[in-house]
Each structure stands twice: as structure tokens, then as C-alpha cells.
Coordinates of C-alpha atoms in Angstrom, one line a residue:
X1 CA 31.7 1.1 -32.6
X2 CA 33.4 0.8 -29.0
X3 CA 36.6 2.8 -28.0
X4 CA 38.9 1.8 -25.8
X5 CA 42.2 3.8 -26.1
X6 CA 40.3 6.4 -23.6
X7 CA 39.5 4.3 -21.1
X8 CA 41.9 4.1 -18.4
X9 CA 43.5 0.9 -16.2
X10 CA 41.4 0.4 -13.8
X11 CA 43.5 -2.7 -12.2
X12 CA 45.1 -2.5 -8.7
X13 CA 48.8 -1.7 -10.1
X14 CA 49.8 0.8 -7.7
X15 CA 49.9 4.7 -9.0
X16 CA 52.8 7.2 -8.4
X17 CA 51.1 10.4 -7.3
X18 CA 53.9 13.3 -7.2
X19 CA 53.7 16.4 -5.6
X20 CA 56.6 17.8 -7.3
X21 CA 56.6 21.5 -6.6
X22 CA 54.6 23.2 -3.8
X23 CA 55.1 26.5 -5.4
X24 CA 51.2 26.8 -6.8
X25 CA 50.9 28.4 -3.7
X26 CA 47.3 28.0 -2.7
X27 CA 44.1 28.5 -4.1
X28 CA 40.8 28.6 -2.3
X29 CA 38.5 29.9 -4.9
X30 CA 38.5 26.6 -6.7
X31 CA 36.2 24.0 -6.3
X32 CA 38.7 21.5 -3.7
X33 CA 37.9 18.2 -6.2
X34 CA 39.4 19.9 -9.2
X35 CA 42.3 21.2 -7.5
X36 CA 45.2 19.0 -8.5
X37 CA 47.2 18.0 -4.9
X38 CA 50.0 20.5 -5.1
X39 CA 47.6 23.3 -4.5
X40 CA 47.0 24.1 -0.6
X41 CA 43.5 24.7 0.2
X42 CA 45.4 26.0 3.4
X43 CA 48.8 26.9 3.9
X44 CA 50.4 29.1 6.8
X45 CA 54.1 29.6 8.0
X46 CA 55.5 27.7 5.4
X47 CA 57.6 29.7 2.5
X48 CA 56.4 27.6 -0.3
X49 CA 57.9 29.8 -3.5
X50 CA 60.7 27.5 -3.7
X51 CA 58.2 24.3 -5.0
X52 CA 59.8 23.0 -1.6
X53 CA 58.4 24.0 2.1
X54 CA 60.9 25.3 4.1
X55 CA 60.5 28.3 7.4
X56 CA 58.4 30.6 6.5
X57 CA 57.8 34.5 8.3
X58 CA 58.9 35.3 11.6
X59 CA 59.6 37.8 14.8
X60 CA 62.3 39.1 16.9
X61 CA 63.0 41.6 19.0
X62 CA 64.3 44.7 16.5
X63 CA 67.9 45.4 16.4
X64 CA 69.1 48.5 14.6
X65 CA 72.2 49.4 13.2
X66 CA 74.1 52.8 13.0
X67 CA 76.9 51.8 11.5
X68 CA 79.2 51.5 14.6
X69 CA 77.3 49.4 16.7
X70 CA 74.0 47.6 16.9
X71 CA 71.4 47.6 20.1
X72 CA 67.8 46.6 20.7
X73 CA 65.8 49.6 22.3
X74 CA 63.8 49.4 26.3
X75 CA 61.3 51.1 27.4
X76 CA 61.8 53.4 30.3
X77 CA 58.8 52.3 32.1
X78 CA 57.5 49.1 33.0
X79 CA 54.1 48.1 31.9
X80 CA 53.7 50.1 28.7
X81 CA 52.9 48.8 25.4
X82 CA 54.1 50.1 22.3
X83 CA 50.9 51.0 20.0
X84 CA 52.5 52.9 17.4
X85 CA 56.2 53.3 16.0
X86 CA 57.3 56.1 13.7
X87 CA 60.9 56.6 11.8
X88 CA 61.6 60.7 12.5
X89 CA 64.2 60.9 9.6
X90 CA 66.1 64.0 10.6
X91 CA 69.5 65.6 9.5
X92 CA 71.3 67.1 12.1
X93 CA 72.2 70.7 10.9
X94 CA 75.2 71.2 14.3
X95 CA 76.4 68.3 13.2
X96 CA 76.2 68.4 9.6
X97 CA 74.8 64.3 9.2
X98 CA 72.0 62.3 9.5
X99 CA 71.0 61.6 13.1
X100 CA 67.5 59.5 12.5
X101 CA 65.3 59.4 16.2
X102 CA 62.8 55.7 16.7
X103 CA 59.8 57.7 18.2
X104 CA 57.2 55.1 19.8
X105 CA 53.8 55.8 21.4
X106 CA 52.3 53.8 24.1
X107 CA 48.9 52.5 25.7
X108 CA 50.0 55.4 28.2
X109 CA 49.1 58.1 25.7
X110 CA 52.9 58.9 26.4
X111 CA 55.1 59.8 23.3
X112 CA 58.7 58.5 23.7
X113 CA 61.9 59.3 21.9
X114 CA 65.4 57.3 21.1
X115 CA 68.1 58.2 18.9
X116 CA 70.0 56.1 16.7
X117 CA 73.5 57.7 16.2
X118 CA 74.1 56.9 20.1
X119 CA 74.8 53.9 22.4
X120 CA 71.9 55.1 24.2
X121 CA 69.9 51.8 24.9
X122 CA 66.4 53.7 26.2
X123 CA 63.6 55.4 24.7
X124 CA 63.3 59.1 26.7
X125 CA 59.9 60.4 27.7
X126 CA 59.2 63.4 25.5
X127 CA 56.7 64.7 27.6
X128 CA 53.8 65.3 25.2
X129 CA 51.2 63.2 26.4
X130 CA 48.1 62.0 23.7
X131 CA 44.5 61.4 24.2
X132 CA 44.3 59.3 21.1
X133 CA 46.6 58.0 19.0
X134 CA 48.8 60.3 16.8
X135 CA 49.5 60.5 13.4
X136 CA 53.0 60.9 12.2
X137 CA 54.8 62.6 9.6
X138 CA 58.1 63.7 8.5
X139 CA 58.1 67.9 7.4
X140 CA 60.7 69.8 6.7
X141 CA 59.8 73.3 8.4
X142 CA 61.8 76.1 7.8
X143 CA 65.4 74.5 7.0
X144 CA 64.7 71.8 10.1
X145 CA 63.2 68.7 10.1
X146 CA 60.6 68.2 12.0
X147 CA 58.3 65.4 13.2
X148 CA 55.0 65.9 13.3
X149 CA 52.3 64.3 15.8
X150 CA 48.7 65.5 14.5
X151 CA 45.6 64.3 16.7
X152 CA 41.8 66.0 17.3
X153 CA 42.1 69.8 17.2
X154 CA 46.3 69.6 17.9
X155 CA 49.6 69.6 16.3
X156 CA 52.6 68.9 18.0
X157 CA 55.8 69.5 16.6
X158 CA 59.0 67.5 17.6
X159 CA 62.5 68.9 16.4
X160 CA 65.0 66.3 18.0
X161 CA 65.2 68.1 21.2
X162 CA 63.6 67.8 24.5
X163 CA 60.7 69.9 24.0
X164 CA 57.7 70.0 21.9
X165 CA 55.6 73.0 20.3
X166 CA 52.4 72.9 20.2
X167 CA 49.6 74.0 17.8
X168 CA 46.1 74.2 18.7
X169 CA 44.0 77.0 17.3
X170 CA 41.9 76.2 14.2
X171 CA 43.2 72.9 14.0
X172 CA 40.8 70.3 12.7
X173 CA 40.1 67.0 14.1
X174 CA 42.8 65.1 12.3
X175 CA 42.4 61.6 11.4
X176 CA 44.8 61.0 8.4
X177 CA 47.5 62.9 6.9
X178 CA 49.4 63.0 4.4
X179 CA 51.9 66.1 2.3
X180 CA 51.4 67.2 -1.5
X181 CA 51.8 70.4 -2.9
X182 CA 53.1 71.9 -0.4
X183 CA 50.4 71.9 2.3
X184 CA 49.5 68.9 4.5
X185 CA 46.3 67.1 3.5
X186 CA 44.0 66.0 6.0
X187 CA 40.9 63.6 6.6
X188 CA 39.1 64.8 9.8
X189 CA 36.9 63.8 12.1
X190 CA 33.3 64.8 12.5
X191 CA 30.8 63.7 9.8
X192 CA 34.0 62.8 7.6
X193 CA 32.9 64.9 4.8
X194 CA 35.7 67.3 4.5
X195 CA 39.3 67.4 3.2
X196 CA 41.0 69.6 4.6
X197 CA 44.6 71.5 3.7
X198 CA 47.0 73.8 5.9
X199 CA 48.3 77.0 4.5
X200 CA 51.2 76.4 1.5
X201 CA 54.2 75.7 3.2
X202 CA 53.0 76.4 6.8
X203 CA 51.5 72.9 8.4
X204 CA 50.5 74.7 11.6
X205 CA 48.2 77.5 10.2
X206 CA 44.7 75.7 9.2
X207 CA 42.9 79.6 9.4
X208 CA 40.7 79.0 6.6
X209 CA 40.6 81.8 4.2
X210 CA 41.5 82.6 0.1
X211 CA 45.3 83.0 1.0
X212 CA 45.8 80.5 3.9
X213 CA 44.2 77.3 4.8
X214 CA 40.6 75.6 4.0
X215 CA 38.5 72.6 3.4
X216 CA 36.8 70.6 0.6
X217 CA 33.3 69.0 1.0
X218 CA 32.6 65.8 -0.6
X219 CA 29.1 64.3 -0.4
X220 CA 28.9 62.1 -3.1
X221 CA 28.0 58.5 -2.7
X222 CA 31.5 57.6 -2.3
X223 CA 30.9 57.9 1.8
X224 CA 32.7 59.3 3.9
X225 CA 36.9 60.3 3.5
X226 CA 38.7 57.9 5.7
X227 CA 42.5 58.2 4.4
X228 CA 45.0 60.6 2.3
X229 CA 47.9 59.0 -0.1
X230 CA 50.0 61.8 -2.5
X231 CA 51.1 59.6 -5.5
X232 CA 52.7 61.5 -8.9
X233 CA 51.8 65.0 -7.7
X234 CA 48.1 63.6 -6.9
X235 CA 46.1 63.5 -3.6
X236 CA 44.3 60.3 -3.5
X237 CA 41.4 60.1 -0.8
X238 CA 40.3 56.7 0.3
X239 CA 36.9 56.8 1.3
X240 CA 34.3 54.1 2.4
X241 CA 32.8 53.4 -0.9
X242 CA 35.3 54.9 -3.5
X243 CA 38.2 57.3 -4.3
X244 CA 39.0 60.5 -5.3
X245 CA 41.6 62.1 -6.9
X246 CA 42.2 65.7 -6.0
X247 CA 45.2 68.5 -7.0
X248 CA 46.0 70.8 -5.1
X249 CA 48.6 72.7 -7.1
X250 CA 48.8 76.6 -7.3
X251 CA 45.5 78.9 -5.7
X252 CA 42.5 77.7 -4.1
X253 CA 40.4 78.4 -6.7
X254 CA 42.8 75.7 -8.9
X255 CA 42.5 73.0 -7.5
X256 CA 41.0 70.3 -9.0
X257 CA 38.7 67.2 -7.8
X258 CA 37.7 63.8 -9.7
X259 CA 35.6 61.2 -8.4
X260 CA 37.5 58.2 -10.0
X261 CA 36.0 54.8 -8.4
X262 CA 32.8 53.5 -7.1
X263 CA 32.2 50.3 -5.1
X264 CA 29.4 48.4 -3.7
X265 CA 31.6 46.6 -1.0
X266 CA 33.5 48.4 1.5
X267 CA 37.4 49.3 1.7
X268 CA 39.5 49.2 4.8
X269 CA 41.0 52.4 4.8
X270 CA 44.2 51.7 6.8
X271 CA 44.9 48.5 4.7
X272 CA 45.7 51.0 1.6
X273 CA 49.5 52.0 0.8
X274 CA 51.4 53.2 -1.6
X275 CA 53.7 50.8 -2.8
X276 CA 55.7 52.2 -5.8
X277 CA 53.6 53.5 -8.4
X278 CA 50.4 51.7 -7.1
X279 CA 47.6 51.7 -4.6
X280 CA 47.1 48.6 -2.5
X281 CA 44.4 47.5 -0.3
X282 CA 42.1 45.1 1.0
X283 CA 38.4 45.0 0.2
X284 CA 35.6 43.2 1.1
X285 CA 36.6 40.5 -0.6
X286 CA 40.5 41.1 -1.1
X287 CA 43.4 42.6 -2.1
X288 CA 43.0 44.9 -4.9
X289 CA 45.2 46.8 -7.4
X290 CA 44.8 50.7 -7.7
X291 CA 46.7 52.3 -10.2
X292 CA 45.0 55.7 -10.6
X293 CA 43.4 55.2 -13.2
X294 CA 41.6 51.4 -13.0
X295 CA 40.9 49.2 -10.0
X296 CA 42.1 45.4 -10.5
X297 CA 41.3 43.2 -7.6
X298 CA 44.4 40.9 -7.4
X299 CA 44.0 36.9 -8.2
X300 CA 45.9 35.3 -5.0
X301 CA 43.8 32.2 -3.9
X302 CA 43.1 34.2 -0.8
X303 CA 39.3 35.1 -1.6
X304 CA 37.8 32.3 1.2
X305 CA 39.7 33.6 4.0
X306 CA 38.1 36.9 3.6
X307 CA 34.6 35.7 3.2
X308 CA 32.0 37.1 6.3
X309 CA 35.0 38.5 8.2
X310 CA 35.1 42.1 9.5
X311 CA 38.6 43.7 8.3
X312 CA 38.1 47.1 9.6
X313 CA 41.2 46.6 11.9
X314 CA 43.1 45.7 8.6
X315 CA 46.3 47.7 8.1
X316 CA 49.4 47.5 5.5
X317 CA 52.5 48.7 4.7
X318 CA 54.9 48.8 2.3
X319 CA 58.5 47.3 2.2
X320 CA 61.1 46.6 -0.4
X321 CA 58.7 45.8 -3.4
X322 CA 56.4 43.6 -1.1
X323 CA 53.1 44.5 -0.2
X324 CA 52.2 43.7 3.8
X325 CA 48.9 42.8 5.3
X326 CA 48.5 42.2 9.1
X327 CA 44.3 41.2 9.3
X328 CA 41.7 38.4 10.1
X329 CA 41.4 35.7 7.9
X330 CA 39.3 32.7 8.6
X331 CA 40.9 29.7 8.1
X332 CA 38.3 27.2 9.0
X333 CA 40.1 24.7 10.2
X334 CA 38.6 24.7 13.7
X335 CA 42.1 24.9 14.9
X336 CA 43.6 27.9 17.0
X337 CA 47.1 29.2 16.7
X338 CA 48.7 31.5 18.8
X339 CA 46.8 34.5 19.8
X340 CA 43.4 32.6 18.4
X341 CA 43.6 30.7 21.6
X342 CA 42.1 34.0 23.1
X343 CA 40.4 37.2 22.1
X344 CA 42.1 38.8 19.5
X345 CA 41.3 41.5 16.5
X346 CA 44.1 40.6 14.0
X347 CA 45.5 37.0 14.0
X348 CA 47.5 36.9 10.1
X349 CA 50.2 38.5 8.3
X350 CA 50.6 38.5 4.4
X351 CA 53.3 39.2 2.5
X352 CA 52.9 39.8 -1.3
X353 CA 55.8 40.0 -3.9
X354 CA 55.1 43.0 -6.1
X355 CA 57.6 41.3 -9.1
X356 CA 57.0 38.1 -9.3
X357 CA 53.5 37.6 -7.0
X358 CA 54.9 35.1 -4.2
X359 CA 53.0 34.8 -1.1
X360 CA 53.9 34.3 2.7
X361 CA 51.0 33.7 5.2
X362 CA 52.0 34.4 9.2
X363 CA 49.8 32.7 11.3
X364 CA 48.6 33.2 15.3
X365 CA 49.9 37.2 16.1
X366 CA 48.1 40.0 16.7
X367 CA 49.4 43.2 15.0
X368 CA 47.9 46.8 15.8
X369 CA 50.6 48.5 13.6
X370 CA 53.5 48.2 11.3
X371 CA 56.1 50.5 9.9
X372 CA 58.6 50.4 7.0
X373 CA 62.2 51.4 8.6
X374 CA 65.3 52.0 6.3
X375 CA 68.4 53.9 7.1
X376 CA 71.7 53.3 4.7
X377 CA 72.5 50.3 7.3
X378 CA 69.3 48.2 7.4
X379 CA 65.8 48.0 5.9
X380 CA 63.2 46.3 8.3
X381 CA 59.5 45.9 8.5
X382 CA 59.3 47.3 12.5
X383 CA 55.9 45.7 14.2
X384 CA 54.2 46.2 17.3
X385 CA 51.6 43.8 18.7
X386 CA 48.5 43.3 20.7
X387 CA 48.9 39.6 22.0
X388 CA 52.6 39.1 23.1
X389 CA 55.9 41.4 23.7
X390 CA 54.2 43.9 23.7
X391 CA 56.6 46.7 25.7
X392 CA 59.2 45.6 22.3
X393 CA 59.5 46.3 19.4
X394 CA 59.7 43.3 16.9
X395 CA 60.9 43.3 13.4
X396 CA 59.9 40.8 10.7
X397 CA 62.1 37.6 10.2
X398 CA 62.0 34.7 7.7
X399 CA 63.5 32.0 9.8
X400 CA 59.9 30.0 11.0
X401 CA 60.5 31.6 14.3
X402 CA 58.8 33.8 17.2
X403 CA 60.8 35.2 19.9
X404 CA 62.7 31.9 19.3
X405 CA 59.5 29.7 19.3
X406 CA 59.3 27.8 16.1
X407 CA 56.0 28.7 14.3
X408 CA 53.7 26.0 14.0
X409 CA 53.3 25.0 10.3
X410 CA 51.0 23.5 7.9
X411 CA 50.1 22.6 4.5
X412 CA 47.3 21.0 3.6
X413 CA 46.0 19.8 -0.1
X414 CA 42.5 19.8 -1.8
X415 CA 40.4 16.9 -0.7
X416 CA 40.3 14.7 -4.1
X417 CA 39.2 11.6 -6.0
X418 CA 42.2 12.0 -8.2
X419 CA 39.4 12.2 -10.9
X420 CA 38.1 9.0 -10.6
X421 CA 34.5 9.2 -8.7
X422 CA 33.2 5.5 -9.1
X423 CA 36.1 4.0 -7.5
X424 CA 38.1 3.9 -3.8
X425 CA 41.7 4.2 -3.3
X426 CA 44.1 2.3 -1.8
X427 CA 46.6 4.4 -0.2
X428 CA 49.3 2.3 1.1
X429 CA 52.8 4.8 1.4
X430 CA 53.9 8.2 1.2
X431 CA 57.4 8.7 -0.2
X432 CA 58.8 11.8 1.0
X433 CA 62.3 14.1 1.5
X434 CA 62.4 15.9 4.8
X435 CA 65.0 16.9 6.5
X436 CA 63.4 17.6 10.3
X437 CA 60.9 15.5 11.7
X438 CA 57.1 16.0 10.8
X439 CA 53.4 14.8 10.9
X440 CA 51.6 13.7 8.0
X441 CA 47.8 13.8 8.2
X442 CA 46.0 12.0 6.1
X443 CA 41.6 13.2 5.9
X444 CA 39.3 10.9 4.6
X445 CA 35.4 11.2 3.7
X446 CA 34.9 9.3 7.6
X447 CA 37.9 10.2 9.6
X448 CA 41.9 11.7 9.8
X449 CA 44.9 9.5 10.8
X450 CA 47.9 11.0 11.9
X451 CA 51.5 9.7 11.2
X452 CA 54.9 10.4 11.6
X453 CA 58.5 11.1 9.4
X454 CA 61.6 11.0 10.5
X455 CA 63.9 13.6 9.2
X456 CA 66.6 12.4 7.2
X457 CA 68.8 12.7 3.8
X458 CA 67.6 10.0 2.1
X459 CA 64.0 9.7 1.2
X460 CA 61.8 8.4 3.6
X461 CA 58.5 6.1 3.2
X462 CA 55.7 6.2 5.4
X463 CA 53.4 3.0 5.6
X464 CA 49.7 4.2 5.0
X465 CA 47.4 1.3 4.4
X466 CA 44.3 3.3 4.3
X467 CA 41.1 2.9 1.7
X468 CA 38.7 5.7 1.1
X469 CA 36.7 7.6 -2.0
X470 CA 38.5 10.9 -1.8
X471 CA 41.6 12.4 0.2
X472 CA 43.6 15.0 1.2
X473 CA 47.2 14.8 2.3
X474 CA 48.8 17.6 5.6
X475 CA 52.4 18.2 6.3
X476 CA 53.0 19.6 9.7
X477 CA 56.3 21.5 11.1
X478 CA 56.6 22.8 14.7
X479 CA 60.4 22.9 14.3
X480 CA 62.3 25.9 13.2
X481 CA 64.5 24.5 10.3
X482 CA 62.5 22.4 7.7
X483 CA 62.4 21.0 4.1
X484 CA 59.7 19.1 2.8
X485 CA 60.0 18.2 -1.3
X486 CA 58.8 15.8 -3.6
X487 CA 56.3 13.7 -1.9
X488 CA 54.9 11.1 -4.0
X489 CA 51.7 8.9 -2.7
X490 CA 51.6 5.6 -3.7
X491 CA 47.4 4.6 -4.2
X492 CA 45.8 1.7 -5.8
X493 CA 42.3 1.9 -7.1
X494 CA 39.9 -0.7 -6.2

């Protein structure tokens, strides 16, 4: 018996293929020919979460607000690149008010400070110099808010004055630090198997004794100790191949240690950040969420970008419900964007919204550090770069501009045969709504063709007239403002 109701009508009448919604995002995990056309296999510098393609992430010079005036801050020395930024959350007892301080570390080894509450536009030299990039942490020492800069075998304590106190006696070679149970806990250099802790309520005393400081030796298969993070009254030690939990409450003989997670893949420890009640981090094959009990990979559709890429220099940050990851991605398109035209360490910034799962990708910037900066007047992600504007603090924006220069914005669909592998497709035209001029690329099995679409308040028709078995579509914008929506592709089977 021969049934005809399931046979598609393969006449030469046109089909209208609608890409009605871009918010499906990116999927590099599934074979391209299986994906619908409204999934991207490559997308960056657009925001597609509304369903349309609109301006994505950007950067501009940091502007700070003290409730009275706004200002930008300038380095006192020409040619100094900023490598690190911290927010010293300081209460001024003499003035009975909060008086936050901005602290930056330059590539000349010097530490600089700038005051948020004054009209002064300059950072000033603190007189402290470090041979390695220090680890910074806010701490209340006695009844005074202090900022501790920890580096190998030295702790420098700033309290907001023009001088700093230095402590070197028995200080270990600190590589990361966290406050837990009234003590500072630190990973250290050398063989990286020791978790050090300071005296109770005294972060400057690291004397090893039963009643002062000490260390815990961890030498199991989880590897070296890389970073410490305090969460929910526990200390989590991010290790080369796993995670260990420490409870440091009470006397030293009451401390407990429990191994929680072991993996064969590498953990990129500087990407590990406490995000509310979970720790997010980058591993070899993607971004993972650790709840304190279990580790789960986030299915973000970005796996191919991370494949065979070394991300030892990846860094993470958390602000306003979003996890930020500066890392190296392989977009696989043989195109150089921004910093990629020269030597770079990181080339992308991923923004992941924990509440709704939305993703944004900024491509073409080499970020060396990121810090959430929150006051009662503003909340901003502060960024330091290696590739450009290195003597300035940058803030993250969502306007599609990098220091007033529009980013190159790209969205590419999967290469598809539309479910008809035996038939050729005659692509007749594309209809699209776009507010600004864009470029449309059609990639076939043989080559790539480029077409222009003029911005308009009405739908635009772009004649194509190509015949191919498979094709993909790319929408490229090089303007700051853009809104691309509801494209339709007119196709006939032949």
C-alpha cells in the first residue's frame, strides 16, 4: 500500500523560512544540519535575548559618582598600565561616614589610591611597591577598616592614610586569601600543598603554634591548592582537579576537612567566583556550577568555543546576578576581531545571567582583571585591559561601543539543507526589518556571497538568487545602534 499524505509537496513554489526569534541563542554542541535556522552557531557583540539582534556589550572609561559629582580618575604617571583594581570599602571614624577608596596596581609595581568622596581626579602614589601582583582583601582590623595587600612573604596594611604598615614575620608565600571564621586562610606558593591560616582575629600573625596560626597539608589526588572561597560558613579550596571543604571554627584541633569533588579535567581556578549561593567556574569543557555538595555543567551551547583552548588565564567576577568570564574562545571562523589581530591572552567576555540563563559575548578585548564595584550610588563592573586603554579603568556597558568605536557584531546560522538533502534550494530573496545598514552573507557549499541591506522603518527585500544544496546566513552590523528582527528567507526546492 502506498501512502501519500506524508510526502512533502516538492514543487517549485516558494517556501518562506521564518527566523522569527533570535532568543534561542547559540548552540555549538549539536551538528549544524540538525539545528533550526534561528539557532546561531556563531554570535558575538549582539544582544539576542529579546528575540531581535540589538547592541551587545561594550566598554567605556569608568565614571564614578559620589552622590554629588561624577568624575573619571587619572594615573599620576605617564606610561603606567593598570593591572588590578580594588574597592576599599572604608568607614571613616573621624568623619562618621563611609569614605570609599579606589586602589590600583600598576605594571611598574606601584600601588596607587584615589578617594571617591573628594573632588580629586588623580590617584596618588602610596609609596608601596610590590615585585608581584598582590592579593587584596577588605578587613576590619580592630575598630578600623583596613585593606590588606598580600604577596609572597609580606602583608601591607592600608587604612586610608598616606602611609602603610608592613608585616613580614612568618608570612607565607600567599597566592590567594579569604576570610573565614575570624581568620585569614591562604593558599601558598612552593609545592602548593599547604592551606595556611592566621591567628584568630589577627591577619598579621602567621606564627605556627597551637594557639596562633598554622597550616593544613592536603596531598591527595585532587592536586595542588589554587584558590580559597568562603561561602555559607565553610571555606572551599579550589584545587587543580577538585574541591575540598574546610570548617575552621573553634580551636585548631576542631577544624574539619572534607573532599567533595574530583575530576579528571582541569579547573581554571581564577575563574571560580561565589555567585550568591553557588560557585561558578570554568573547567576544560565549559562552565560549571558548584552548590557546595554537587558539581553540574551549565548547558550554554558554547562547548565548541572551549575545545582545545588553554584558559589558564581565565578570570571570573559576579555582579548584579550575572557571572562574568574573561577567557579565550576559539570562534572557528578564521577572522581576527579587535585584539585578535595581535598577540593576546584573553579575547572574549561572557556574561551569564543566573536568573534566566541569558548569554552575551563581547569579542575582541583582552581583559586582565575584573572587579565588581558597588556603592550606594552605582553598581559597575570595572575592567582592566592588556590590549588598549591600559592606563585607564574601564566599565562594562551594553551599548555596542568600545570607547566610542562600534563593535563588529555578527550572528551566523547553522549550515542547513532544510531537511531536504536530495534537493537543491533556490534562495530567491531575504526580507528583513533592520533600523541600520547591515551586511548579509550567504554561505553555500561552494563559496560565500555578500549582500547589503539598507536601514529602514519598513521591511527590506534583499534579492539573492542563488542555487545550492546547503546554506547558512550571517547578519553583520558595524554600527553602534541596530535592531534586526523577523527575517524571512524565500526558498524554492528544485
